[in-house]
Short mmCIF file of C-alpha atoms in Angstrom, two decimals:
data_model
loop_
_atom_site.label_atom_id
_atom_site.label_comp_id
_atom_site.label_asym_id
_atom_site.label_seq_id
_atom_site.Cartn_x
_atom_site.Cartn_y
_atom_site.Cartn_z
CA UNK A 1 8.05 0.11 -15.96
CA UNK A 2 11.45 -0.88 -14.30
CA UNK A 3 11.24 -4.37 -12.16
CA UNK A 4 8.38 -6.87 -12.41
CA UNK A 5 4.92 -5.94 -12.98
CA UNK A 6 1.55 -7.53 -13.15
CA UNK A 7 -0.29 -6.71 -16.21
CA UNK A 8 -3.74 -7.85 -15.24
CA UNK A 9 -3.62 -5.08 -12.37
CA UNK A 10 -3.50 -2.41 -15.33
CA UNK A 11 -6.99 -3.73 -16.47
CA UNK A 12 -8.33 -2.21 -12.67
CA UNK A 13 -10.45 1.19 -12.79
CA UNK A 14 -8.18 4.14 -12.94
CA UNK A 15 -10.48 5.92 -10.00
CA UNK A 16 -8.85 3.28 -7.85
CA UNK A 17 -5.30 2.30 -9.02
CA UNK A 18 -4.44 6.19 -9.11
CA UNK A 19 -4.49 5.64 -5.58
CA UNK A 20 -2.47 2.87 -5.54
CA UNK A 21 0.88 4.76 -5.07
CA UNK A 22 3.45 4.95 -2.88
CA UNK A 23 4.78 8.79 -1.86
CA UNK A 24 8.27 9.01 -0.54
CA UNK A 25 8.08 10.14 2.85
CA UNK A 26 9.92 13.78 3.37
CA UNK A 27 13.99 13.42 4.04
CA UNK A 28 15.44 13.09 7.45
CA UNK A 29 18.25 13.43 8.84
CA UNK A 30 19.30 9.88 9.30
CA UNK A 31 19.91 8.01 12.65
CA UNK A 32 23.20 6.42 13.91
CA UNK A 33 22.76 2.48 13.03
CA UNK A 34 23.04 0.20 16.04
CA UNK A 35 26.46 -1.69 15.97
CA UNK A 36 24.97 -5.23 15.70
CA UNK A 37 23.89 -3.96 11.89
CA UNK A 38 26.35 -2.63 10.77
CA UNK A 39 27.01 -3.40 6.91
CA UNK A 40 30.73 -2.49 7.00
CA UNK A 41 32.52 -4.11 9.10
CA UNK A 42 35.69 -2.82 7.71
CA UNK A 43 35.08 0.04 8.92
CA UNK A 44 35.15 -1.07 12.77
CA UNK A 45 37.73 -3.36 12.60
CA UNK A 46 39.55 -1.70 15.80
CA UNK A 47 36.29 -3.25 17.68
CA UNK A 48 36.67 -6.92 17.22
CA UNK A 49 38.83 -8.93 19.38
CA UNK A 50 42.22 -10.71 18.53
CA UNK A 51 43.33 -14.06 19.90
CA UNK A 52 46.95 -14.24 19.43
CA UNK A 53 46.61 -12.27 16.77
CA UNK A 54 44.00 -13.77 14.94
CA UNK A 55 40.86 -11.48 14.00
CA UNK A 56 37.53 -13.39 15.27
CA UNK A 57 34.85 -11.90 13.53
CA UNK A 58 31.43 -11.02 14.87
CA UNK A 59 28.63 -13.74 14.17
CA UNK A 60 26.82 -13.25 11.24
CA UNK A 61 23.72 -15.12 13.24
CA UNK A 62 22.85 -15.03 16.48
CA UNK A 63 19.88 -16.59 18.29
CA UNK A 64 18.54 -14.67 21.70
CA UNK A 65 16.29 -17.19 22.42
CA UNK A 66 13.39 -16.94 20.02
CA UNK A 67 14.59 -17.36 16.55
CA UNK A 68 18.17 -16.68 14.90
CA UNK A 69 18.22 -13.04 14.03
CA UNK A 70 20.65 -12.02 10.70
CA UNK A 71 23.43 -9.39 12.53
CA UNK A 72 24.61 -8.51 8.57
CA UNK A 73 22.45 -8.23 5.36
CA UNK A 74 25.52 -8.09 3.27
CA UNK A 75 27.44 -10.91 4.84
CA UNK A 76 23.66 -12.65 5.01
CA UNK A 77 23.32 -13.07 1.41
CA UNK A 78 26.74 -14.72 0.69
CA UNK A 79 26.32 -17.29 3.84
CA UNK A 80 25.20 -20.61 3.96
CA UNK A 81 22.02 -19.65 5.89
CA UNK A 82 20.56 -17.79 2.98
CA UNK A 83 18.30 -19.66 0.33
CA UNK A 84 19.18 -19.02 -3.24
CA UNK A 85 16.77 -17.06 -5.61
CA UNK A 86 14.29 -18.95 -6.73
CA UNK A 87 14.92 -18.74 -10.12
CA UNK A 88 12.28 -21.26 -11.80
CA UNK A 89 9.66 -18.76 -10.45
CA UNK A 90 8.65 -15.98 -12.75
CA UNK A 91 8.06 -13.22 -10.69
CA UNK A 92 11.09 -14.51 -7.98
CA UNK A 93 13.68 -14.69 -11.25
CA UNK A 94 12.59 -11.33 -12.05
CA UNK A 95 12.75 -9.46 -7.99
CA UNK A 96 16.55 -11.21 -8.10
CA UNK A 97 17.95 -8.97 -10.42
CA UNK A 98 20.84 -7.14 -9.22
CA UNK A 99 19.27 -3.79 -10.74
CA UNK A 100 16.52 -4.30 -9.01
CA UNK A 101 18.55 -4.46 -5.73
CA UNK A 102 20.56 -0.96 -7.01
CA UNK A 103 16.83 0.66 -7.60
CA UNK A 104 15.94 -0.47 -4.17
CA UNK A 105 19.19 0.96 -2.42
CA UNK A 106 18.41 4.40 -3.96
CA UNK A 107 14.80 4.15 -1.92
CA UNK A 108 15.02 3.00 0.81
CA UNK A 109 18.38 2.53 3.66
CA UNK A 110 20.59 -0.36 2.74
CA UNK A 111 19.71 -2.79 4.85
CA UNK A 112 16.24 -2.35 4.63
CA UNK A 113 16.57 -2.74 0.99
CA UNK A 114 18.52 -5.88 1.00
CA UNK A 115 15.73 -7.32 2.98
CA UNK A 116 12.86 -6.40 0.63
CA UNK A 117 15.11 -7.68 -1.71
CA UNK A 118 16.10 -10.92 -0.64
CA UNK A 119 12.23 -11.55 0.49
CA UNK A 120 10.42 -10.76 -2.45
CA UNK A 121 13.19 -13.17 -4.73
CA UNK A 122 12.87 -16.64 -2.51
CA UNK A 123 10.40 -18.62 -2.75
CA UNK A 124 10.40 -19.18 1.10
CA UNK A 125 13.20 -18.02 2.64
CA UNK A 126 12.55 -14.86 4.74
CA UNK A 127 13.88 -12.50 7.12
CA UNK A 128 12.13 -10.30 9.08
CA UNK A 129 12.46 -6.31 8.27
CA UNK A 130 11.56 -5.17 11.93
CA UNK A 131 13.36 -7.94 13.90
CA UNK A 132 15.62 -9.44 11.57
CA UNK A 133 14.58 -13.05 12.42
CA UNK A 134 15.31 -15.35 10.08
CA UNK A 135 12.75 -17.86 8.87
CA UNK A 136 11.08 -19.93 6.31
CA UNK A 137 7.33 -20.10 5.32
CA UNK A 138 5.27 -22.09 7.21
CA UNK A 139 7.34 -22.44 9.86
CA UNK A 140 5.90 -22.11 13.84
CA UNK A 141 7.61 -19.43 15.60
CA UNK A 142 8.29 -18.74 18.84
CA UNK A 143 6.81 -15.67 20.44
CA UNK A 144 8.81 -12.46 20.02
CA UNK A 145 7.78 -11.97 23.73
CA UNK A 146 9.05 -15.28 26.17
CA UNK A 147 6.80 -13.95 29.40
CA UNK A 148 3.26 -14.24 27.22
CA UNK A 149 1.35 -16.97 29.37
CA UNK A 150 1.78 -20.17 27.07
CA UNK A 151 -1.49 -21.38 28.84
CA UNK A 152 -3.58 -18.50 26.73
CA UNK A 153 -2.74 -18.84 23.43
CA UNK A 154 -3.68 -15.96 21.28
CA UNK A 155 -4.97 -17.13 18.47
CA UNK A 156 -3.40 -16.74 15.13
CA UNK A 157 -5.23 -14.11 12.26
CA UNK A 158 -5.73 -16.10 8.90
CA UNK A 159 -3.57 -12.62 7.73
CA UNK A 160 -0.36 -14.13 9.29
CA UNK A 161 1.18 -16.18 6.68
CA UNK A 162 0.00 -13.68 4.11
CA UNK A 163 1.86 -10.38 5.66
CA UNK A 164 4.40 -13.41 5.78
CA UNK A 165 4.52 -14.16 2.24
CA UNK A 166 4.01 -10.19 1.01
CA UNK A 167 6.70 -8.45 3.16
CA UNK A 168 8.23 -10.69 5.54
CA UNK A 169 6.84 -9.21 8.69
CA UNK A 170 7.24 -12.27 10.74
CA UNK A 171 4.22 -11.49 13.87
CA UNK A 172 1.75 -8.79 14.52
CA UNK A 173 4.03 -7.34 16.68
CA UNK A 174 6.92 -6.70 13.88
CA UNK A 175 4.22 -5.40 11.51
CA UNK A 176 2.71 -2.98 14.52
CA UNK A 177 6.32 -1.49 14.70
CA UNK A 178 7.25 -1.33 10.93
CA UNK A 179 3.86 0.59 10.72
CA UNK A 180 3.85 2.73 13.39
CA UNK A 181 3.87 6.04 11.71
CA UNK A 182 0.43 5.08 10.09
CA UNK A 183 -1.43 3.45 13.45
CA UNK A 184 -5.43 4.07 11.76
CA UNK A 185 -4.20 1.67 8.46
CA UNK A 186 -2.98 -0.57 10.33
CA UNK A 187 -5.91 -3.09 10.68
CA UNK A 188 -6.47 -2.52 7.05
CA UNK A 189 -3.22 -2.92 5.45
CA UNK A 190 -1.91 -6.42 7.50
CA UNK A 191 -2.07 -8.98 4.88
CA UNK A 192 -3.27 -7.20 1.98
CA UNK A 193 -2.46 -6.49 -1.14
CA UNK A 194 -2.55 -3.38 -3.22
CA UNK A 195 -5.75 -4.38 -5.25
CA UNK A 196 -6.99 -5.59 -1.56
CA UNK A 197 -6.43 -1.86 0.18
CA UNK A 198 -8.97 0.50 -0.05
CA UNK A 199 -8.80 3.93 -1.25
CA UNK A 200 -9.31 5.72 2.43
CA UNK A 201 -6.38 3.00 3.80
CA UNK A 202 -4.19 4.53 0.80
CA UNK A 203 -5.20 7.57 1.85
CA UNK A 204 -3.46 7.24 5.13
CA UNK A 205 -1.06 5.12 3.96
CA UNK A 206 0.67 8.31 2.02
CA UNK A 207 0.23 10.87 4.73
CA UNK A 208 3.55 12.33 6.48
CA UNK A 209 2.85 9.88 9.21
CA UNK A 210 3.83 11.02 12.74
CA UNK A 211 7.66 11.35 11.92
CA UNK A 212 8.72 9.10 13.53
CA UNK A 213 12.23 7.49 12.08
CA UNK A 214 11.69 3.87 11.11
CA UNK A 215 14.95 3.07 9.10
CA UNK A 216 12.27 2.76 6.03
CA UNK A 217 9.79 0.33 7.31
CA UNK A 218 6.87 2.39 6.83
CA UNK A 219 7.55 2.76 3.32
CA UNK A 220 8.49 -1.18 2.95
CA UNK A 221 4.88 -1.83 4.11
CA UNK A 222 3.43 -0.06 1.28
CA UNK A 223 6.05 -0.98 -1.45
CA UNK A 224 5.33 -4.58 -0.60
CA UNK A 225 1.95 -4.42 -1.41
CA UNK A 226 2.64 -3.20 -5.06
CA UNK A 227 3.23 -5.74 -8.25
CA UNK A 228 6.15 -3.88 -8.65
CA UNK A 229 7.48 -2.79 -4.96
CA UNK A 230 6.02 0.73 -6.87
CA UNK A 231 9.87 1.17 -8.29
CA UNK A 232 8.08 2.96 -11.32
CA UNK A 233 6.95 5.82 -9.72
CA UNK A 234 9.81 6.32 -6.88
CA UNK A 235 12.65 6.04 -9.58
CA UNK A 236 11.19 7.48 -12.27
CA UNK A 237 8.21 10.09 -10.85
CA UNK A 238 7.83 12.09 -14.26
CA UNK A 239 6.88 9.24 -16.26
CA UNK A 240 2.94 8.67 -16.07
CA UNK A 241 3.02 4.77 -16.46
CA UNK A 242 -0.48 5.07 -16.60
CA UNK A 243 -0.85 6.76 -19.94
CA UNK A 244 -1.73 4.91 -22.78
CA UNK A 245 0.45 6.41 -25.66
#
């Protein structure tokens, strides 16, 4: 199977890992990109200021009070900001792969993918899919919402640092909005992994969902869950990785 995989999840019953699998959701048309994301920025060079004829380029990071957020994946990856792959771990030496990155591009919109990427190939260095902060595991961050009453602390699910870890979701909040075309798996699905999920939650998890366009979050949630971010089957549907001959 193309990218990592985990061989002891092939020992699981069949009745359960058949459900295990991620369906592409239907095309759409896609949405105009918000400027501040914009991988190109080539492309909108007639939009930046000059200062006496110098070009001052946007900021790659920018911090709006609660955490820097990461403006460019592409630029992202080559700044001093990002951490390097870590390349002494199996599985993260494995995810860094540049194929694996060009496999995850034909899945999923760009930046999205170079997220996923970058995420599942450091051993702590993250950035958030849904609100691009950027981060490190383990760290204590501030509420996405500045008005919550600091005198009523909510307190924090043990499933935090594990959505963490699996997809980079950074709060309940982010994770509520990357799944929001699949509201009943929600509760289900928040730090879990694939062998963790239920067959019902998978169930819902591959529905159409509501339509709802999501610049690929919805289907992040559920690749992140899988040993292999479930490349196997969305590259290569025909083959049945299951069979034994």
């Amino acid at each position: 199977m193309p990218g990592p995989c985990n061989t002891n999840n092939r020992r699981k019953k069949k009745q359960h890992k058949k459900n295990q699998h991620v369906s592409q959701p239907s095309p759409t048309l896609p949405e105009p990109r918000p400027k501040t994301h914009d991988l190109d920025d080539s492309a909108h060079d007639d939009a930046h200021p000059y200062v006496d004829g110098i070009f001052i380029a946007t900021p790659n990071i920018y911090d709006p009070g609660n955490g820097p957020r990461v403006r460019n994946t592409r630029a992202f990856l080559s700044s001093f900001f990002a951490q390097p792959p870590a390349l002494d771990d199996e599985l993260c030496a494995e995810f860094a792969q540049e194929e694996i990155l060009q496999m995850l591009c034909t899945v999923l919109p760009e930046e999205t993918a170079i997220i996923l990427w970058y995420n599942k190939s450091r051993a702590t260095g993250r950035v958030c899919p849904s609100c691009r902060r950027l981060y490190s595991l383990g760290d204590v961050l501030p509420d996405l919402i500045q008005d919550t009453p600091k005198f009523l602390p909510e307190p924090r699910s043990p499933y935090l640092a594990r959505e963490q870890d699996i997809s980079g979701l950074c709060s309940p909040l982010c994770f509520i909005v990357a799944s929001f075309n699949h509201p009943s798996a929600i509760k289900t699905t928040w730090g879990r992994l694939a062998e963790e999920i239920d067959d019902y939650t998978w169930e819902l998890l591959n529905k159409p969902g509501s339509g709802a366009g999501d610049q690929g979050l919805g289907l992040l949630v559920k690749m992140a869950r899988l040993p292999d971010l479930g490349l196997g089957q969305l590259c290569l549907p025909d083959v049945d990785f299951e069979s034994n001959g």
